[in-house]
PDB file of C-alpha atoms in Angstrom:
ATOM      1  CA  MET A  38      75.723 -34.258 -40.910  1.00  0.00           C
ATOM      2  CA  GLU A  39      76.125 -31.942 -37.919  1.00  0.00           C
ATOM      3  CA  ARG A  40      78.984 -34.116 -36.677  1.00  0.00           C
ATOM      4  CA  ILE A  41      80.795 -33.812 -40.005  1.00  0.00           C
ATOM      5  CA  TYR A  42      80.274 -30.050 -40.068  1.00  0.00           C
ATOM      6  CA  CYS A  43      81.700 -29.714 -36.566  1.00  0.00           C
ATOM      7  CA  ILE A  44      84.746 -31.834 -37.352  1.00  0.00           C
ATOM      8  CA  ALA A  45      85.331 -29.737 -40.488  1.00  0.00           C
ATOM      9  CA  ILE A  46      84.947 -26.485 -38.540  1.00  0.00           C
ATOM     10  CA  GLY A  47      87.381 -27.733 -35.939  1.00  0.00           C
ATOM     11  CA  TYR A  48      89.889 -28.900 -38.511  1.00  0.00           C
ATOM     12  CA  LEU A  49      89.858 -25.511 -40.246  1.00  0.00           C
ATOM     13  CA  PHE A  50      90.535 -23.709 -36.975  1.00  0.00           C
ATOM     14  CA  GLY A  51      93.172 -26.283 -36.043  1.00  0.00           C
ATOM     15  CA  LEU A  52      95.100 -25.471 -39.204  1.00  0.00           C
ATOM     16  CA  PHE A  53      96.308 -22.227 -37.647  1.00  0.00           C
ATOM     17  CA  GLN A  54      99.740 -23.455 -36.561  1.00  0.00           C
ATOM     18  CA  THR A  55     100.705 -20.892 -33.942  1.00  0.00           C
ATOM     19  CA  ALA A  56     104.187 -22.297 -33.271  1.00  0.00           C
ATOM     20  CA  TYR A  57     105.000 -22.601 -36.952  1.00  0.00           C
ATOM     21  CA  PHE A  58     103.877 -19.058 -37.796  1.00  0.00           C
ATOM     22  CA  TYR A  59     105.563 -17.582 -34.728  1.00  0.00           C
ATOM     23  CA  GLY A  60     108.771 -19.358 -35.663  1.00  0.00           C
ATOM     24  CA  ARG A  61     108.575 -18.103 -39.241  1.00  0.00           C
ATOM     25  CA  VAL A  62     108.237 -14.540 -37.982  1.00  0.00           C
ATOM     26  CA  HIS A  63     111.525 -15.127 -36.161  1.00  0.00           C
ATOM     27  CA  GLY A  64     113.172 -16.690 -39.194  1.00  0.00           C
ATOM     28  CA  ILE A  65     113.024 -20.397 -38.330  1.00  0.00           C
ATOM     29  CA  ASP A  66     110.947 -23.485 -38.968  1.00  0.00           C
ATOM     30  CA  ILE A  67     110.169 -24.649 -35.433  1.00  0.00           C
ATOM     31  CA  ARG A  68     109.967 -28.243 -36.712  1.00  0.00           C
ATOM     32  CA  GLN A  69     113.702 -28.188 -37.426  1.00  0.00           C
ATOM     33  CA  TYR A  70     114.713 -27.408 -33.834  1.00  0.00           C
ATOM     34  CA  GLY A  71     114.443 -28.980 -30.417  1.00  0.00           C
ATOM     35  CA  SER A  72     112.010 -31.890 -30.449  1.00  0.00           C
ATOM     36  CA  GLY A  73     110.795 -31.029 -33.937  1.00  0.00           C
ATOM     37  CA  ASN A  74     107.266 -30.602 -32.629  1.00  0.00           C
ATOM     38  CA  ALA A  75     105.169 -27.612 -33.705  1.00  0.00           C
ATOM     39  CA  GLY A  76     103.746 -26.983 -30.255  1.00  0.00           C
ATOM     40  CA  SER A  77     103.979 -24.717 -27.241  1.00  0.00           C
ATOM     41  CA  THR A  78     106.527 -26.767 -25.275  1.00  0.00           C
ATOM     42  CA  ASN A  79     109.017 -26.837 -28.131  1.00  0.00           C
ATOM     43  CA  ALA A  80     108.393 -23.146 -28.807  1.00  0.00           C
ATOM     44  CA  LEU A  81     109.186 -22.412 -25.163  1.00  0.00           C
ATOM     45  CA  ARG A  82     112.409 -24.419 -25.286  1.00  0.00           C
ATOM     46  CA  VAL A  83     113.573 -23.015 -28.619  1.00  0.00           C
ATOM     47  CA  LEU A  84     112.347 -19.419 -28.512  1.00  0.00           C
ATOM     48  CA  GLY A  85     111.802 -18.736 -24.828  1.00  0.00           C
ATOM     49  CA  THR A  86     109.015 -18.319 -22.288  1.00  0.00           C
ATOM     50  CA  LYS A  87     107.210 -15.514 -24.122  1.00  0.00           C
ATOM     51  CA  ALA A  88     107.012 -17.586 -27.281  1.00  0.00           C
ATOM     52  CA  GLY A  89     105.793 -20.622 -25.366  1.00  0.00           C
ATOM     53  CA  LEU A  90     103.000 -18.679 -23.701  1.00  0.00           C
ATOM     54  CA  ILE A  91     101.920 -17.006 -26.950  1.00  0.00           C
ATOM     55  CA  VAL A  92     101.807 -20.348 -28.757  1.00  0.00           C
ATOM     56  CA  LEU A  93      99.935 -21.961 -25.863  1.00  0.00           C
ATOM     57  CA  ALA A  94      97.336 -19.191 -25.919  1.00  0.00           C
ATOM     58  CA  GLY A  95      96.964 -19.346 -29.696  1.00  0.00           C
ATOM     59  CA  ASP A  96      96.520 -23.106 -29.769  1.00  0.00           C
ATOM     60  CA  CYS A  97      94.007 -23.008 -26.908  1.00  0.00           C
ATOM     61  CA  LEU A  98      92.011 -20.200 -28.488  1.00  0.00           C
ATOM     62  CA  LYS A  99      91.701 -21.854 -31.893  1.00  0.00           C
ATOM     63  CA  CYS A 100      90.030 -24.890 -30.325  1.00  0.00           C
ATOM     64  CA  MET A 101      87.823 -22.714 -28.126  1.00  0.00           C
ATOM     65  CA  ALA A 102      86.800 -20.735 -31.217  1.00  0.00           C
ATOM     66  CA  ALA A 103      85.867 -23.953 -33.025  1.00  0.00           C
ATOM     67  CA  VAL A 104      83.671 -25.028 -30.116  1.00  0.00           C
ATOM     68  CA  TRP A 105      82.041 -21.599 -29.866  1.00  0.00           C
ATOM     69  CA  VAL A 106      81.268 -21.476 -33.595  1.00  0.00           C
ATOM     70  CA  SER A 107      79.764 -24.961 -33.477  1.00  0.00           C
ATOM     71  CA  ARG A 108      77.579 -23.999 -30.545  1.00  0.00           C
ATOM     72  CA  LEU A 109      76.530 -20.806 -32.295  1.00  0.00           C
ATOM     73  CA  LEU A 110      75.527 -22.733 -35.421  1.00  0.00           C
ATOM     74  CA  PHE A 111      73.796 -25.697 -33.782  1.00  0.00           C
ATOM     75  CA  GLY A 112      72.961 -24.618 -30.228  1.00  0.00           C
ATOM     76  CA  ASN A 113      69.384 -23.624 -31.032  1.00  0.00           C
ATOM     77  CA  SER A 114      68.580 -26.360 -33.522  1.00  0.00           C
ATOM     78  CA  HIS A 115      70.234 -29.237 -31.614  1.00  0.00           C
ATOM     79  CA  PRO A 116      70.383 -28.247 -27.921  1.00  0.00           C
ATOM     80  CA  ASP A 117      70.411 -31.895 -26.822  1.00  0.00           C
ATOM     81  CA  MET A 118      73.572 -32.529 -28.868  1.00  0.00           C
ATOM     82  CA  ILE A 119      75.544 -29.463 -27.846  1.00  0.00           C
ATOM     83  CA  TYR A 120      78.105 -31.347 -25.720  1.00  0.00           C
ATOM     84  CA  LEU A 121      78.545 -34.050 -28.323  1.00  0.00           C
ATOM     85  CA  LEU A 122      78.964 -31.534 -31.137  1.00  0.00           C
ATOM     86  CA  SER A 123      81.397 -29.515 -29.023  1.00  0.00           C
ATOM     87  CA  LEU A 124      83.464 -32.657 -28.603  1.00  0.00           C
ATOM     88  CA  TYR A 125      83.450 -33.240 -32.365  1.00  0.00           C
ATOM     89  CA  ALA A 126      84.550 -29.644 -32.981  1.00  0.00           C
ATOM     90  CA  GLY A 127      87.341 -30.038 -30.450  1.00  0.00           C
ATOM     91  CA  ALA A 128      88.393 -33.336 -32.022  1.00  0.00           C
ATOM     92  CA  GLY A 129      88.515 -31.636 -35.416  1.00  0.00           C
ATOM     93  CA  ALA A 130      90.724 -28.872 -34.022  1.00  0.00           C
ATOM     94  CA  VAL A 131      93.103 -31.439 -32.527  1.00  0.00           C
ATOM     95  CA  LEU A 132      93.294 -33.250 -35.881  1.00  0.00           C
ATOM     96  CA  GLY A 133      93.917 -29.977 -37.709  1.00  0.00           C
ATOM     97  CA  HIS A 134      96.659 -29.103 -35.236  1.00  0.00           C
ATOM     98  CA  ASN A 135      98.293 -32.539 -35.379  1.00  0.00           C
ATOM     99  CA  TYR A 136      97.904 -33.134 -39.102  1.00  0.00           C
ATOM    100  CA  PRO A 137      97.812 -29.867 -41.109  1.00  0.00           C
ATOM    101  CA  PHE A 138      97.621 -30.734 -44.790  1.00  0.00           C
ATOM    102  CA  TYR A 139      99.756 -27.782 -45.904  1.00  0.00           C
ATOM    103  CA  MET A 140     102.622 -28.870 -43.647  1.00  0.00           C
ATOM    104  CA  ASN A 141     102.707 -32.431 -44.964  1.00  0.00           C
ATOM    105  CA  PHE A 142     100.534 -33.445 -41.995  1.00  0.00           C
ATOM    106  CA  LYS A 143     103.351 -32.711 -39.564  1.00  0.00           C
ATOM    107  CA  GLY A 144     102.023 -30.523 -36.771  1.00  0.00           C
ATOM    108  CA  GLY A 145     101.951 -30.747 -32.998  1.00  0.00           C
ATOM    109  CA  LYS A 146     100.694 -33.234 -30.428  1.00  0.00           C
ATOM    110  CA  GLY A 147      97.350 -31.575 -29.699  1.00  0.00           C
ATOM    111  CA  ILE A 148      97.711 -30.935 -25.975  1.00  0.00           C
ATOM    112  CA  ALA A 149      97.255 -27.154 -26.037  1.00  0.00           C
ATOM    113  CA  ALA A 150      94.340 -27.580 -28.444  1.00  0.00           C
ATOM    114  CA  THR A 151      92.835 -30.099 -26.020  1.00  0.00           C
ATOM    115  CA  ALA A 152      93.284 -27.554 -23.237  1.00  0.00           C
ATOM    116  CA  GLY A 153      91.089 -25.235 -25.287  1.00  0.00           C
ATOM    117  CA  LEU A 154      88.469 -27.978 -25.542  1.00  0.00           C
ATOM    118  CA  ILE A 155      88.562 -28.540 -21.783  1.00  0.00           C
ATOM    119  CA  LEU A 156      88.277 -24.811 -21.058  1.00  0.00           C
ATOM    120  CA  SER A 157      85.228 -24.437 -23.318  1.00  0.00           C
ATOM    121  CA  PHE A 158      83.496 -27.773 -22.699  1.00  0.00           C
ATOM    122  CA  HIS A 159      82.087 -27.505 -19.159  1.00  0.00           C
ATOM    123  CA  PRO A 160      83.093 -25.528 -16.023  1.00  0.00           C
ATOM    124  CA  TYR A 161      83.755 -28.749 -14.069  1.00  0.00           C
ATOM    125  CA  PHE A 162      86.457 -29.723 -16.541  1.00  0.00           C
ATOM    126  CA  ILE A 163      88.394 -26.487 -16.077  1.00  0.00           C
ATOM    127  CA  ILE A 164      89.025 -27.270 -12.414  1.00  0.00           C
ATOM    128  CA  MET A 165      90.192 -30.795 -13.179  1.00  0.00           C
ATOM    129  CA  GLY A 166      92.425 -29.797 -16.076  1.00  0.00           C
ATOM    130  CA  VAL A 167      94.144 -26.929 -14.299  1.00  0.00           C
ATOM    131  CA  ALA A 168      94.615 -28.829 -11.037  1.00  0.00           C
ATOM    132  CA  VAL A 169      96.029 -31.966 -12.648  1.00  0.00           C
ATOM    133  CA  PHE A 170      98.326 -30.337 -15.189  1.00  0.00           C
ATOM    134  CA  PHE A 171      99.815 -27.612 -13.039  1.00  0.00           C
ATOM    135  CA  GLY A 172      99.973 -29.884 -10.006  1.00  0.00           C
ATOM    136  CA  ILE A 173     102.094 -32.344 -11.986  1.00  0.00           C
ATOM    137  CA  PHE A 174     104.069 -29.694 -13.856  1.00  0.00           C
ATOM    138  CA  PHE A 175     105.138 -27.646 -10.842  1.00  0.00           C
ATOM    139  CA  THR A 176     106.126 -30.730  -8.844  1.00  0.00           C
ATOM    140  CA  THR A 177     107.920 -32.654 -11.618  1.00  0.00           C
ATOM    141  CA  HIS A 178     108.450 -30.137 -14.466  1.00  0.00           C
ATOM    142  CA  LEU A 179     107.407 -32.921 -16.846  1.00  0.00           C
ATOM    143  CA  VAL A 180     105.013 -31.455 -19.409  1.00  0.00           C
ATOM    144  CA  SER A 181     104.388 -34.813 -21.055  1.00  0.00           C
ATOM    145  CA  LEU A 182     103.392 -36.487 -17.798  1.00  0.00           C
ATOM    146  CA  GLY A 183     101.002 -33.671 -16.921  1.00  0.00           C
ATOM    147  CA  SER A 184      99.499 -33.764 -20.410  1.00  0.00           C
ATOM    148  CA  LEU A 185      98.965 -37.519 -20.386  1.00  0.00           C
ATOM    149  CA  LEU A 186      97.352 -37.453 -16.959  1.00  0.00           C
ATOM    150  CA  VAL A 187      95.061 -34.605 -18.025  1.00  0.00           C
ATOM    151  CA  TYR A 188      93.844 -36.739 -20.920  1.00  0.00           C
ATOM    152  CA  LEU A 189      93.253 -39.684 -18.604  1.00  0.00           C
ATOM    153  CA  GLY A 190      91.342 -37.390 -16.246  1.00  0.00           C
ATOM    154  CA  PHE A 191      89.363 -35.967 -19.157  1.00  0.00           C
ATOM    155  CA  VAL A 192      88.109 -39.388 -20.211  1.00  0.00           C
ATOM    156  CA  ILE A 193      87.277 -40.394 -16.650  1.00  0.00           C
ATOM    157  CA  GLU A 194      85.470 -37.129 -15.957  1.00  0.00           C
ATOM    158  CA  ILE A 195      83.376 -37.352 -19.118  1.00  0.00           C
ATOM    159  CA  VAL A 196      82.231 -40.843 -18.133  1.00  0.00           C
ATOM    160  CA  VAL A 197      81.555 -39.885 -14.512  1.00  0.00           C
ATOM    161  CA  CYS A 198      79.723 -36.661 -15.405  1.00  0.00           C
ATOM    162  CA  GLY A 199      77.773 -38.458 -18.103  1.00  0.00           C
ATOM    163  CA  GLN A 200      76.562 -41.173 -15.750  1.00  0.00           C
ATOM    164  CA  MET A 201      75.717 -38.593 -13.081  1.00  0.00           C
ATOM    165  CA  GLY A 202      73.502 -36.635 -15.477  1.00  0.00           C
ATOM    166  CA  VAL A 203      75.652 -33.512 -15.644  1.00  0.00           C
ATOM    167  CA  PHE A 204      75.137 -33.242 -19.411  1.00  0.00           C
ATOM    168  CA  ALA A 205      71.455 -32.346 -19.335  1.00  0.00           C
ATOM    169  CA  GLY A 206      69.335 -33.596 -22.222  1.00  0.00           C
ATOM    170  CA  VAL A 207      71.976 -35.908 -23.661  1.00  0.00           C
ATOM    171  CA  THR A 208      70.688 -39.390 -24.500  1.00  0.00           C
ATOM    172  CA  GLN A 209      72.454 -42.552 -23.410  1.00  0.00           C
ATOM    173  CA  ALA A 210      73.426 -43.288 -27.015  1.00  0.00           C
ATOM    174  CA  GLN A 211      74.991 -39.834 -27.311  1.00  0.00           C
ATOM    175  CA  LEU A 212      76.790 -40.323 -24.007  1.00  0.00           C
ATOM    176  CA  ILE A 213      78.339 -43.550 -25.263  1.00  0.00           C
ATOM    177  CA  GLU A 214      79.394 -41.708 -28.417  1.00  0.00           C
ATOM    178  CA  MET A 215      81.030 -39.055 -26.234  1.00  0.00           C
ATOM    179  CA  TYR A 216      82.832 -41.701 -24.210  1.00  0.00           C
ATOM    180  CA  VAL A 217      84.163 -43.374 -27.358  1.00  0.00           C
ATOM    181  CA  LEU A 218      85.233 -40.076 -28.925  1.00  0.00           C
ATOM    182  CA  SER A 219      87.043 -38.902 -25.800  1.00  0.00           C
ATOM    183  CA  LEU A 220      88.776 -42.279 -25.547  1.00  0.00           C
ATOM    184  CA  LEU A 221      89.887 -42.071 -29.193  1.00  0.00           C
ATOM    185  CA  LEU A 222      91.316 -38.599 -28.551  1.00  0.00           C
ATOM    186  CA  ALA A 223      93.195 -39.958 -25.544  1.00  0.00           C
ATOM    187  CA  ILE A 224      94.571 -42.862 -27.590  1.00  0.00           C
ATOM    188  CA  LEU A 225      95.748 -40.402 -30.240  1.00  0.00           C
ATOM    189  CA  ALA A 226      97.441 -38.268 -27.578  1.00  0.00           C
ATOM    190  CA  TYR A 227      99.207 -41.278 -26.082  1.00  0.00           C
ATOM    191  CA  TRP A 228     100.303 -42.364 -29.560  1.00  0.00           C
ATOM    192  CA  LYS A 229     101.706 -38.914 -30.314  1.00  0.00           C
ATOM    193  CA  HIS A 230     103.549 -39.072 -26.984  1.00  0.00           C
ATOM    194  CA  ARG A 231     104.878 -42.608 -27.438  1.00  0.00           C
ATOM    195  CA  GLU A 232     108.507 -41.450 -27.438  1.00  0.00           C
ATOM    196  CA  ASN A 233     107.862 -39.348 -24.338  1.00  0.00           C
ATOM    197  CA  ILE A 234     106.307 -42.363 -22.636  1.00  0.00           C
ATOM    198  CA  VAL A 235     109.414 -44.448 -23.337  1.00  0.00           C
ATOM    199  CA  ARG A 236     111.617 -41.703 -21.877  1.00  0.00           C
ATOM    200  CA  LEU A 237     109.329 -41.392 -18.847  1.00  0.00           C
ATOM    201  CA  LEU A 238     109.592 -45.125 -18.230  1.00  0.00           C
ATOM    202  CA  HIS A 239     113.377 -44.906 -18.465  1.00  0.00           C
ATOM    203  CA  GLY A 240     113.550 -41.803 -16.282  1.00  0.00           C
ATOM    204  CA  ASN A 241     115.227 -39.589 -18.871  1.00  0.00           C
ATOM    205  CA  GLU A 242     112.353 -37.423 -20.059  1.00  0.00           C
ATOM    206  CA  ARG A 243     113.401 -33.801 -20.475  1.00  0.00           C
ATOM    207  CA  ARG A 244     112.144 -31.390 -17.822  1.00  0.00           C
ATOM    208  CA  THR A 245     110.743 -27.996 -18.757  1.00  0.00           C
ATOM    209  CA  TYR A 246     111.012 -24.767 -16.768  1.00  0.00           C
ATOM    210  CA  LEU A 247     109.123 -21.545 -17.315  1.00  0.00           C
ATOM    211  CA  LEU A 248     112.004 -19.196 -16.668  1.00  0.00           C
ATOM    212  CA  LYS A 249     115.252 -21.109 -17.039  1.00  0.00           C
ATOM    213  CA  LYS A 250     117.226 -24.014 -18.517  1.00  0.00           C
ATOM    214  CA  ASN A 251     115.111 -24.386 -21.617  1.00  0.00           C
ATOM    215  CA  LYS A 252     116.363 -22.456 -24.551  1.00  0.00           C
ATOM    216  CA  VAL A 253     117.826 -24.485 -27.383  1.00  0.00           C
ATOM    217  CA  ASP A 254     120.798 -23.091 -29.292  1.00  0.00           C
ATOM    218  CA  LEU A 255     119.387 -22.056 -32.664  1.00  0.00           C
ATOM    219  CA  GLU A 256     122.636 -23.122 -34.278  1.00  0.00           C
ATOM    220  CA  GLU A 257     121.763 -26.695 -33.386  1.00  0.00           C
ATOM    221  CA  LYS A 258     118.933 -28.302 -35.275  1.00  0.00           C
ATOM    222  CA  LYS A 259     116.935 -31.171 -33.881  1.00  0.00           C
ATOM    223  CA  MET A 260     118.587 -34.557 -33.697  1.00  0.00           C
TER     224      MET A 260
END
């Protein structure tokens, strides 16, 4: 039951669609512009750097909050399951972000929410996530490539840390469950990025810059 509770907690937090609400404050539905995605990258391209950073922070924090609440509720009663339950809470937040019921299940791609999971999961994962994403982003300016490689690194690091005994008190059965769950999250991320992957393979994926060349004309809706 704890797993179900954590998924539900995560989903409820994930329903806070930062990009959508920020866009509404500025008089637009972010899903009708740019890529049509309700996420931080599209917010940056459509509404500018400030908007992108605010949306990124909001989407990270909602997942972190879900993990913190789950740990607060179950940390004392199930200390051996704390990493597994944190992963379920994070997965719920990603699902809530990607598939919000009140938006006809049309949300974002879950990368910023996953960043929140990485930041709150274990200190080792922060180093990996930051190094991989920003290393790729600042050398290629391809957000999708950085995001996909972070997910790949996340799965690999969970398996490596699990086999090395980093997650103290976690049973082998729980470790396998963590491996499967992280892999399912990665598969979902790659599925949500399937169009980006095609463009990456063809060399025409759009590049993103923090301070220039991004903003979409609000007179032009998404194609």
